mmCIF file of C-alpha atoms (C1' of nucleotides) in Angstrom:
data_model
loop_
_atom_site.group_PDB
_atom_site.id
_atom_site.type_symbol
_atom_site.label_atom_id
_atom_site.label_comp_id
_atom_site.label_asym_id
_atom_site.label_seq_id
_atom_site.Cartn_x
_atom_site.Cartn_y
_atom_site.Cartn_z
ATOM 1 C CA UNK A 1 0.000 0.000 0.000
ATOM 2 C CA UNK A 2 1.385 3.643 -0.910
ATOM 3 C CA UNK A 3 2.351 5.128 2.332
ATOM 4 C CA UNK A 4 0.366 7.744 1.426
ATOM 5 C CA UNK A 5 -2.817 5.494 1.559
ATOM 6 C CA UNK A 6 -1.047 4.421 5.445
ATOM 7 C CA UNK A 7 -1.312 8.228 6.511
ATOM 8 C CA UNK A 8 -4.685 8.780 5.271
ATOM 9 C CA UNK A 9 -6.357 5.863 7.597
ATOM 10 C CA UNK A 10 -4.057 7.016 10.295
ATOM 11 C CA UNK A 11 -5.528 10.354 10.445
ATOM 12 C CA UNK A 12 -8.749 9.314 10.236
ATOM 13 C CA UNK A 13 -8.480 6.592 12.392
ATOM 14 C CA UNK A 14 -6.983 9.166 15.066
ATOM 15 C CA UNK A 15 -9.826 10.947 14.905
ATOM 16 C CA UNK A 16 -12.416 8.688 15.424
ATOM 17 C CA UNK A 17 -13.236 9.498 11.733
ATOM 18 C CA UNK A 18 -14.571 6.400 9.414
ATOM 19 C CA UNK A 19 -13.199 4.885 6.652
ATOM 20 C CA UNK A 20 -15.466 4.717 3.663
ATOM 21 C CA UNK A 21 -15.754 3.841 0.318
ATOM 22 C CA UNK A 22 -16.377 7.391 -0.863
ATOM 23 C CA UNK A 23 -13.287 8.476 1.139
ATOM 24 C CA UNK A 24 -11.277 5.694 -0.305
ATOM 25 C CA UNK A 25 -12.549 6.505 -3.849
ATOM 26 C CA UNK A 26 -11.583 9.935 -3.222
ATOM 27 C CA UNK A 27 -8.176 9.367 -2.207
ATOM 28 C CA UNK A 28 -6.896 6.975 -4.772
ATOM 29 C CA UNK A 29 -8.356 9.083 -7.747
ATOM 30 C CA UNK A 30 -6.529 11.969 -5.679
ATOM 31 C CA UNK A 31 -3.482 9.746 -5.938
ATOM 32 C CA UNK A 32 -3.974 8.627 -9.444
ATOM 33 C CA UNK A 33 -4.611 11.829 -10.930
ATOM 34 C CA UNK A 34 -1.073 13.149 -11.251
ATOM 35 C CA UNK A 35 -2.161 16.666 -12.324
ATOM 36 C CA UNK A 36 -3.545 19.649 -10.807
ATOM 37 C CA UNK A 37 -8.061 18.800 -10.636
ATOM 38 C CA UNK A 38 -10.636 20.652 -9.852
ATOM 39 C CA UNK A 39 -13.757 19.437 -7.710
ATOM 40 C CA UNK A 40 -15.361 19.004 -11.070
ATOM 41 C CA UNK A 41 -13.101 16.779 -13.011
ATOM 42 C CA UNK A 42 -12.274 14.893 -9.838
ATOM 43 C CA UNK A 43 -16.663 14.104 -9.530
ATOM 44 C CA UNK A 44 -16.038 13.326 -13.278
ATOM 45 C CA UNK A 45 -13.495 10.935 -12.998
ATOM 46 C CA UNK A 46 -15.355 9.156 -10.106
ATOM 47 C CA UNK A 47 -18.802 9.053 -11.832
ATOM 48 C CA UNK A 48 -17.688 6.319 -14.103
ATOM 49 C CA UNK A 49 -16.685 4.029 -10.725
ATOM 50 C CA UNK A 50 -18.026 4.703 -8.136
ATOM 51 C CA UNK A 51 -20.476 7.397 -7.723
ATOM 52 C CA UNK A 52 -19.243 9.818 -5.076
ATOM 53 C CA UNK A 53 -20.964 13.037 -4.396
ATOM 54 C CA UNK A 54 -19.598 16.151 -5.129
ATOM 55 C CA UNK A 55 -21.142 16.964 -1.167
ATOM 56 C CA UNK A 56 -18.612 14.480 -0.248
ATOM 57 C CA UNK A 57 -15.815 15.209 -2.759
ATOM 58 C CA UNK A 58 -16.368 19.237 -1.227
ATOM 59 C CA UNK A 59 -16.131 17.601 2.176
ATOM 60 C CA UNK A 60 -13.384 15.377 2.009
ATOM 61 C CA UNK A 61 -10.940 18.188 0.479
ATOM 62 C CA UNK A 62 -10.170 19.774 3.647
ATOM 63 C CA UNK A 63 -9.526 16.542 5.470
ATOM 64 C CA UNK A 64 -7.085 15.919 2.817
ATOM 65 C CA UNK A 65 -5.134 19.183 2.665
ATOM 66 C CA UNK A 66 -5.189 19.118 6.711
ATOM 67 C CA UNK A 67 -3.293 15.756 6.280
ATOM 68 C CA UNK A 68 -0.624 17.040 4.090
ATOM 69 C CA UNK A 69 -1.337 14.867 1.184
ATOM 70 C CA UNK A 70 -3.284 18.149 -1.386
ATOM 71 C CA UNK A 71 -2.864 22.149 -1.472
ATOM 72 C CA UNK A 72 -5.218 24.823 -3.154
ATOM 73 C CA UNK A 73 -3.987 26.131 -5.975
ATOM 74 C CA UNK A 74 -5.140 29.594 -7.223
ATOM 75 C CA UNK A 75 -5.469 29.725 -10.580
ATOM 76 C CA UNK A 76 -7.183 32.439 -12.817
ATOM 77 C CA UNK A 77 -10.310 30.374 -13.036
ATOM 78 C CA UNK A 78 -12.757 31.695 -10.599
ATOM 79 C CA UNK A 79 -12.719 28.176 -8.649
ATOM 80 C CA UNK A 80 -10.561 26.761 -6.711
ATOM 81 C CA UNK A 81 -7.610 24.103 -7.883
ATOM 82 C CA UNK A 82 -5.802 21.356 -6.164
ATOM 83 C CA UNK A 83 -2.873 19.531 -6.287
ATOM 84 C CA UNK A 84 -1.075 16.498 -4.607
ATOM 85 C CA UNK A 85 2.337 17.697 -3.135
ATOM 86 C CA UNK A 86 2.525 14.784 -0.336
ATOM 87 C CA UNK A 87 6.848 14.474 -0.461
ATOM 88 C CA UNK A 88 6.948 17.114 -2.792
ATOM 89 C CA UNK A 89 9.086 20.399 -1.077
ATOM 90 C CA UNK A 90 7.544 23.336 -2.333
ATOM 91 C CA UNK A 91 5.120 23.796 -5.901
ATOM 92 C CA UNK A 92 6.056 26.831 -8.295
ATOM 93 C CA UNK A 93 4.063 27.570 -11.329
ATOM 94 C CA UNK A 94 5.446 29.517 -14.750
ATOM 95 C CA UNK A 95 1.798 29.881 -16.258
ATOM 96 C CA UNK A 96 0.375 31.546 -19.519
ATOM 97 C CA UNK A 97 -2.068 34.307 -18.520
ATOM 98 C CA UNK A 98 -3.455 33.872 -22.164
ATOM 99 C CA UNK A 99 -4.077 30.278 -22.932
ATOM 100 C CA UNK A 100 -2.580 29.173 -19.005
ATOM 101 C CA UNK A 101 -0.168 26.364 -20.219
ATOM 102 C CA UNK A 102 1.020 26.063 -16.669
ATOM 103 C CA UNK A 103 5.120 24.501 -16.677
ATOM 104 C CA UNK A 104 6.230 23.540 -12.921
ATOM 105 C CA UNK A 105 9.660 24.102 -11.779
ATOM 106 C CA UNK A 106 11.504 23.865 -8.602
ATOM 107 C CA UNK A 107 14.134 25.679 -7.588
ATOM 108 C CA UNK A 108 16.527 25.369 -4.392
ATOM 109 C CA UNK A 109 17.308 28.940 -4.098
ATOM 110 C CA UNK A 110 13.258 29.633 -3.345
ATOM 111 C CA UNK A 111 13.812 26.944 -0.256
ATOM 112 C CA UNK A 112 16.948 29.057 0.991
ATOM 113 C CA UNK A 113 14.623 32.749 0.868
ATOM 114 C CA UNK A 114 11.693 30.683 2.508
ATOM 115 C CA UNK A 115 13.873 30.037 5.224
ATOM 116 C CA UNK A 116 15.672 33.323 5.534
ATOM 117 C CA UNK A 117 12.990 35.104 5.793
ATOM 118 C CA UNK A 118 10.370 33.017 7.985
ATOM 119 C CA UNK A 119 14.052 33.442 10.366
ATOM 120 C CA UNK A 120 13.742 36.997 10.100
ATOM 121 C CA UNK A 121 10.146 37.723 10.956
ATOM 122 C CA UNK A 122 10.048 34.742 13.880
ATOM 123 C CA UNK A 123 7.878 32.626 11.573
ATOM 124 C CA UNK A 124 7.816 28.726 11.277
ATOM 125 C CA UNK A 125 6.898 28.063 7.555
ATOM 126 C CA UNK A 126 5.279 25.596 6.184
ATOM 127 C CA UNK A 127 5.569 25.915 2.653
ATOM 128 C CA UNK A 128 6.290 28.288 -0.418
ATOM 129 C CA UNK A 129 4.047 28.912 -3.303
ATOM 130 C CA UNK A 130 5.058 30.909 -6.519
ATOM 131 C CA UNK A 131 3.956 31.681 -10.214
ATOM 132 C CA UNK A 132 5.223 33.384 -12.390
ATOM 133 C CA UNK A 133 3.269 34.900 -14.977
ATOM 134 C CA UNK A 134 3.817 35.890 -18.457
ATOM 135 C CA UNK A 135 3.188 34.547 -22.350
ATOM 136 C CA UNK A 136 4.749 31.167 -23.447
ATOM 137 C CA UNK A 137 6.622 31.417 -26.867
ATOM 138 C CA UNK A 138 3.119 30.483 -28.631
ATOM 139 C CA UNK A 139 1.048 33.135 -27.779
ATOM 140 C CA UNK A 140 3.648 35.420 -27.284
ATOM 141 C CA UNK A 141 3.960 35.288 -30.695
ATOM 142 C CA UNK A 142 0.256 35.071 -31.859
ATOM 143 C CA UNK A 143 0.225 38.522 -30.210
ATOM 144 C CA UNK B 1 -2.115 64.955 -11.072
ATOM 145 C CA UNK B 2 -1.012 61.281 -9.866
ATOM 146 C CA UNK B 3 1.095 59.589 -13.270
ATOM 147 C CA UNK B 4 -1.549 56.395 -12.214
ATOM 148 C CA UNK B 5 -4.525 58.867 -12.952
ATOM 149 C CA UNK B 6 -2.876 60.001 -16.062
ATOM 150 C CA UNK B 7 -2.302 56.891 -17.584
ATOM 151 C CA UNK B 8 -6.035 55.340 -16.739
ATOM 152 C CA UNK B 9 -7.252 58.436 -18.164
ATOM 153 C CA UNK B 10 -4.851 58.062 -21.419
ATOM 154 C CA UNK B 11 -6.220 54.004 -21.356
ATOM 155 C CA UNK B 12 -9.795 54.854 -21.466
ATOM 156 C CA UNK B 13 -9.423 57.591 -23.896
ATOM 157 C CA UNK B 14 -6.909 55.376 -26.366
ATOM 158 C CA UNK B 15 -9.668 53.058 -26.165
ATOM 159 C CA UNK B 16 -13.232 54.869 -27.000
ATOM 160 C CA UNK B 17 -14.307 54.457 -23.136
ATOM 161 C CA UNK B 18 -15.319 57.120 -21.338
ATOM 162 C CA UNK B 19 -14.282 59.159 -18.056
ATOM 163 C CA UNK B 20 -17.124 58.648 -15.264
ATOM 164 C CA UNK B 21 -17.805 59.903 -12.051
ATOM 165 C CA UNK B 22 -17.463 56.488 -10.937
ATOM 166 C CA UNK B 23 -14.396 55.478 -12.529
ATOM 167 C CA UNK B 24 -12.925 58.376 -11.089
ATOM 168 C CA UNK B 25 -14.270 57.804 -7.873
ATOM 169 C CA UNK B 26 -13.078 53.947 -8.003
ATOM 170 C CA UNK B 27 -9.653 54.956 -9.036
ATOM 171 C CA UNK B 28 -9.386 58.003 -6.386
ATOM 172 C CA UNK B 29 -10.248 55.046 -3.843
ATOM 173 C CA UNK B 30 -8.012 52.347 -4.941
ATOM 174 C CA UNK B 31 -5.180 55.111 -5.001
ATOM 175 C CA UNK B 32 -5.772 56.479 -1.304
ATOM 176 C CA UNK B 33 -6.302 52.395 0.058
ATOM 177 C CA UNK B 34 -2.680 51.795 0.203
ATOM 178 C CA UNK B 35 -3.131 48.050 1.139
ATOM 179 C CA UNK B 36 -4.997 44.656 0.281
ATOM 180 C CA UNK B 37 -8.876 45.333 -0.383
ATOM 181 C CA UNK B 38 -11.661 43.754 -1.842
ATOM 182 C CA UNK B 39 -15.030 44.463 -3.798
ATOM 183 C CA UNK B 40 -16.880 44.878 -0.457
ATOM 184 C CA UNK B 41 -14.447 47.049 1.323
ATOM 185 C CA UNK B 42 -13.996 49.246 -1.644
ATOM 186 C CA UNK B 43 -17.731 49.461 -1.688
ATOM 187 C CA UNK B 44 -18.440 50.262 1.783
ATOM 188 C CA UNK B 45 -15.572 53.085 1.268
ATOM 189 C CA UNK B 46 -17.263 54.646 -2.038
ATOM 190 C CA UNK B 47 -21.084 54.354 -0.632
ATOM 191 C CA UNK B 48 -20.286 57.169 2.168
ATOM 192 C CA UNK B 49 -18.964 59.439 -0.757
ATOM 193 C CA UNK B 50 -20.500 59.009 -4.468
ATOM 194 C CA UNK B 51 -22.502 55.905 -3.791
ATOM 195 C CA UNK B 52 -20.869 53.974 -7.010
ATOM 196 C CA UNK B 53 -22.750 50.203 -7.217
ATOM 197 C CA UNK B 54 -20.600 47.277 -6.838
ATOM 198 C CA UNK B 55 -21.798 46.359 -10.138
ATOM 199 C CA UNK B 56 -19.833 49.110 -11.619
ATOM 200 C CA UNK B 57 -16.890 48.304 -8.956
ATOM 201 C CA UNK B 58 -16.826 44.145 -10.457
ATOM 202 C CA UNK B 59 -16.795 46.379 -14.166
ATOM 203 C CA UNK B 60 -13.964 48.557 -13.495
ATOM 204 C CA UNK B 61 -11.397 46.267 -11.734
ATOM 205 C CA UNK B 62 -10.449 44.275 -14.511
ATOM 206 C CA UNK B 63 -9.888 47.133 -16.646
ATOM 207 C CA UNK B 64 -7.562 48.456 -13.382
ATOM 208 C CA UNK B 65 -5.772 44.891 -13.567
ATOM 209 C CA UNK B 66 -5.434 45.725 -17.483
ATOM 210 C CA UNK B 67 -3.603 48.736 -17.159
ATOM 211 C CA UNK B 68 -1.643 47.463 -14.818
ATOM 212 C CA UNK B 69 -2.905 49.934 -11.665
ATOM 213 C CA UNK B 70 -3.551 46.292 -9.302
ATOM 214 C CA UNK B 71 -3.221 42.710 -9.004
ATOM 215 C CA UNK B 72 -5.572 39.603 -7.764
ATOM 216 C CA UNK B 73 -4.121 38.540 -4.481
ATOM 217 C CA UNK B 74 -5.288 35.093 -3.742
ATOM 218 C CA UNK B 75 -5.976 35.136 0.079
ATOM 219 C CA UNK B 76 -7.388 32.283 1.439
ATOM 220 C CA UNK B 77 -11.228 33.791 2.197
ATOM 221 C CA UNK B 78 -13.195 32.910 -0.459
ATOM 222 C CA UNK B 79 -13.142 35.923 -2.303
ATOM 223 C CA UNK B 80 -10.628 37.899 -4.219
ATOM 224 C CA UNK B 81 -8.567 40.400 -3.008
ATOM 225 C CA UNK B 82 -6.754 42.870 -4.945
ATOM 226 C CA UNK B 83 -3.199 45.156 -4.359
ATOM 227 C CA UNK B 84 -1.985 48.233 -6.063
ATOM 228 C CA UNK B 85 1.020 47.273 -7.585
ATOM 229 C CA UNK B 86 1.632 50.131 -10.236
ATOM 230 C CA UNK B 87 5.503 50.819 -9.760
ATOM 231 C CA UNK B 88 6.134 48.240 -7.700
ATOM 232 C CA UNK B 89 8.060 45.406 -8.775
ATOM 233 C CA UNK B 90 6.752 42.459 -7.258
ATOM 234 C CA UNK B 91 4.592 41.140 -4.628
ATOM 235 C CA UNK B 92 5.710 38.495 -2.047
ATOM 236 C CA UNK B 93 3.858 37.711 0.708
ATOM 237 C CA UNK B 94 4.794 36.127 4.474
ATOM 238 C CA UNK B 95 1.403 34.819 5.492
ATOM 239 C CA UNK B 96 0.619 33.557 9.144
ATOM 240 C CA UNK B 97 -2.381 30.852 8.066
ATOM 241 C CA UNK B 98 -3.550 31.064 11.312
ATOM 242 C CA UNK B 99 -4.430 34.734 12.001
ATOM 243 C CA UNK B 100 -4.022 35.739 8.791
ATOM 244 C CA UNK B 101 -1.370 38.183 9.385
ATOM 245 C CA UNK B 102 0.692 39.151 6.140
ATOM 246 C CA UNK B 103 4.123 40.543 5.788
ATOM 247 C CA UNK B 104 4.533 41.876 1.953
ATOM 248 C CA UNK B 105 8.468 41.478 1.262
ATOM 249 C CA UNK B 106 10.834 41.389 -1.794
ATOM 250 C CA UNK B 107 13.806 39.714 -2.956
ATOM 251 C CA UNK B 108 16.349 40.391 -5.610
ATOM 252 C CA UNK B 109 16.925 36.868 -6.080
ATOM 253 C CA UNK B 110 13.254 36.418 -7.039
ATOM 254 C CA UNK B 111 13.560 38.515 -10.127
ATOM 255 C CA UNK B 112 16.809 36.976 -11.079
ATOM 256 C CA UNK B 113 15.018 33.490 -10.787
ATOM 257 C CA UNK B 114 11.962 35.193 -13.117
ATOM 258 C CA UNK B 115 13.827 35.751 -15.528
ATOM 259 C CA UNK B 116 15.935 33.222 -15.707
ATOM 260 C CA UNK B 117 13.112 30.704 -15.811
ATOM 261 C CA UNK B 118 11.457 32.909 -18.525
ATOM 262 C CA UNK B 119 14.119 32.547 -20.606
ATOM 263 C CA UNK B 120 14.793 28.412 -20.015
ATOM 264 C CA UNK B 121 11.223 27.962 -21.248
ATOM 265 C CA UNK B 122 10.437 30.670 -23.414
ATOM 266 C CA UNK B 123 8.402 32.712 -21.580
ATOM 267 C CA UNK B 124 8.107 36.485 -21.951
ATOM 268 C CA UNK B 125 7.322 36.976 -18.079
ATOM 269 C CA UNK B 126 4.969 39.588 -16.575
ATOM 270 C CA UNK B 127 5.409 39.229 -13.300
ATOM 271 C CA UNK B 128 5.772 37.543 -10.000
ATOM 272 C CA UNK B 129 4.040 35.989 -7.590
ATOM 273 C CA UNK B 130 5.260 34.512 -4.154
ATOM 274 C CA UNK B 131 3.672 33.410 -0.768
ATOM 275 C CA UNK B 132 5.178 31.839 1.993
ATOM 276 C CA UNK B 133 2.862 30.087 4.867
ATOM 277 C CA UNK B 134 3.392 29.625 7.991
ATOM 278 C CA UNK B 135 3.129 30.150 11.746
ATOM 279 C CA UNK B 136 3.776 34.084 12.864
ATOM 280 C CA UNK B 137 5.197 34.343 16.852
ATOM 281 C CA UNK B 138 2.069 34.842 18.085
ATOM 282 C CA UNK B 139 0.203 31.614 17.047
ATOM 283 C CA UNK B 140 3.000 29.715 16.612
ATOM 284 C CA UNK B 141 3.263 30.866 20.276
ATOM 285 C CA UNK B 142 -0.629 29.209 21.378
ATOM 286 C CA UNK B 143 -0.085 26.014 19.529
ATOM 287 C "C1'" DA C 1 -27.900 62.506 -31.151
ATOM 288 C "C1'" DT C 2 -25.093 58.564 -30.282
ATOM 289 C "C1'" DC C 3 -23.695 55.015 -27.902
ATOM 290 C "C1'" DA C 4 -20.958 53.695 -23.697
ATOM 291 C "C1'" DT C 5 -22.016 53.241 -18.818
ATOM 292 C "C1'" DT C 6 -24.782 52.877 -14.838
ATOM 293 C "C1'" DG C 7 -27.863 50.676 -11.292
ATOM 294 C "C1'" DC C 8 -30.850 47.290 -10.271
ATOM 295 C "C1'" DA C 9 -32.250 42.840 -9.961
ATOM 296 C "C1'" DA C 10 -31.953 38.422 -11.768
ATOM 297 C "C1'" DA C 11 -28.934 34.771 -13.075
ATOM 298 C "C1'" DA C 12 -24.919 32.035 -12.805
ATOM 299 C "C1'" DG C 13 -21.384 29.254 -10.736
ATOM 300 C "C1'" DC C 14 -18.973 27.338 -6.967
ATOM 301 C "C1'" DT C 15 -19.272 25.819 -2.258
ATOM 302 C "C1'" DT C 16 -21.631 24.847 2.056
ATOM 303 C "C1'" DT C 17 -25.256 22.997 4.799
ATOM 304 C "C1'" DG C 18 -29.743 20.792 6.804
ATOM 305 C "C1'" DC C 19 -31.846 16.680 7.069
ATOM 306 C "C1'" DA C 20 -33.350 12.032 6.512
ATOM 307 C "C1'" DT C 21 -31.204 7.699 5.380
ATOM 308 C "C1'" DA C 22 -27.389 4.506 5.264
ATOM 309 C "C1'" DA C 23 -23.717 2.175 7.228
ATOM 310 C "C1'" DG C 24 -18.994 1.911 9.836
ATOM 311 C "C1'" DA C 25 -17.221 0.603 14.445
ATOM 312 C "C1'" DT D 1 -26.483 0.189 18.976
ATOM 313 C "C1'" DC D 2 -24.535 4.476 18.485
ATOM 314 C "C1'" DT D 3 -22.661 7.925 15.724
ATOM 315 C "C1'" DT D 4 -20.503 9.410 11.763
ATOM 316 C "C1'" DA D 5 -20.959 9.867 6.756
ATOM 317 C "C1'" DT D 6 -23.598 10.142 2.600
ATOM 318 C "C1'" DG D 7 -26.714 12.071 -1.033
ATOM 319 C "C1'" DC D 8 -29.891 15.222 -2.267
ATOM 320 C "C1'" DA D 9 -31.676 19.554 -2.604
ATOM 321 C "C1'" DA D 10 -31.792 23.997 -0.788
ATOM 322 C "C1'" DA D 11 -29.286 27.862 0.693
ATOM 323 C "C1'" DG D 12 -25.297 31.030 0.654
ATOM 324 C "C1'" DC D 13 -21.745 33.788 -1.462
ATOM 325 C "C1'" DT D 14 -19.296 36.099 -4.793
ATOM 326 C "C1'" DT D 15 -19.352 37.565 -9.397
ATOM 327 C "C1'" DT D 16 -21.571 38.261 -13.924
ATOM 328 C "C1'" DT D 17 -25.132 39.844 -16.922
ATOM 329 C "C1'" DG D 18 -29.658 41.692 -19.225
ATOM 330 C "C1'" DC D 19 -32.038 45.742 -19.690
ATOM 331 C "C1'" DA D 20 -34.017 50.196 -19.345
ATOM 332 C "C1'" DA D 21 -32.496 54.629 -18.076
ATOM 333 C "C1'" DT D 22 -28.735 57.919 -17.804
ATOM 334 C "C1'" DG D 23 -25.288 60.809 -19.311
ATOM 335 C "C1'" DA D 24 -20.499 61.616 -21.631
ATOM 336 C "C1'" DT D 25 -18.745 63.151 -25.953
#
DNA sequence: ATCATTGCAAAAGCTTTGCATAAGA
DNA sequence: TCTTATGCAAAGCTTTTGCAATGAT
């Protein structure tokens, strides 16, 4: 079993919270999914199997960003996007602001100023999220 | 005259639109805020004065975001939130997600790493945007 | 005199919630 | 058995939009 699948019963477990199917539906499409989803293409994606709810879908979100294993992800879409970034250190985006081809980086230097300056204003951080906006080579040009 | 008045006169002129009392009074606001707002607050400031609707407020800020007078802020309430960013390079945030608490900061570095990612992937870039999360004293303090 | 802009109210879209039913532990 | 969780539909919010009236040029 992914270990990620381990911490998810743990937590609920913990908390006297059940384990379901619709939770366990939720997770491993969460798992499987590999790409930033929306609420919508996750209820999508479990229509075909299973039949969760988007009532439970909306409700199981928090559970799993509290855990660790998802983060919101604000894109210029007026809803809200997710992404798994369970082992994953920190989740920068170079997006399109015309057609939002979004390319993800990582870059050690952002880990080193998340650091410095949580040190210098007495925070403990707890992550680092950055885009960078502009117009990739294909629109760029269209324009 | 403000430059930032000058050129979102120049915009809506270049561009057929006209010169309102409530644009005005929408820009005069946005100037004078000096920090994070959103539709609500800027309405609540505007109906003691000119009484401008919010409808006209949700029409003018994207034209403000056009010309490059403010930015979307994504905070985590639900709603947007917007920033004045005319001048001002970029827009880093230190965010307690606890209280809420935000520290705006910039880095050097950051552009550097803008640019340089721009030009790895092609990317005419337009802009940057960075948050860090965390704990500030305080809570980290009561938890 | 035109035609862009406004305000209002209705509509739209995403998310949350109340409640009766189902089902883990 | 005792609660938690689910699905449905309704409600809640923010934002967008249709339309008649207004007013800038």
């Amino acid at each position: 079993m992914e270990p990620e699948v381990a911490i998810w019963r743990e937590y609920l477990k913990k908390r006297g919270m059940r384990k379901t199917p619709e939770r366990e539906a939720i997770v491993k499409e969460v798992l499987s999914f590999g790409e930033h989803f929306d609420v919508d293409s996750l209820w999508l994606r479990l229509k075909k199997k299973s039949g969760v709810s988007k009532a439970s879908i909306y409700r199981t979100i928090p559970l799993l960003i509290d855990v660790g294993l998802i983060t919101e992800v604000y894109l210029e879409n007026g809803h809200m996007h997710y992404e798994y970034v369970y082992g994953r250190e920190h989740h920068c985006h170079l997006r399109c602001t015309n057609c939002k081809k979004t390319i993800e980086f990582s870059d050690d230097r952002l880990t080193a100023i998340e650091h410095e300056l949580g040190a210098k204003h007495g925070f403990v951080t707890n992550g680092l999220k950055v885009e960078i906006l502009g117009l990739c080579p294909k629109c760029n040009r269209l324009k």
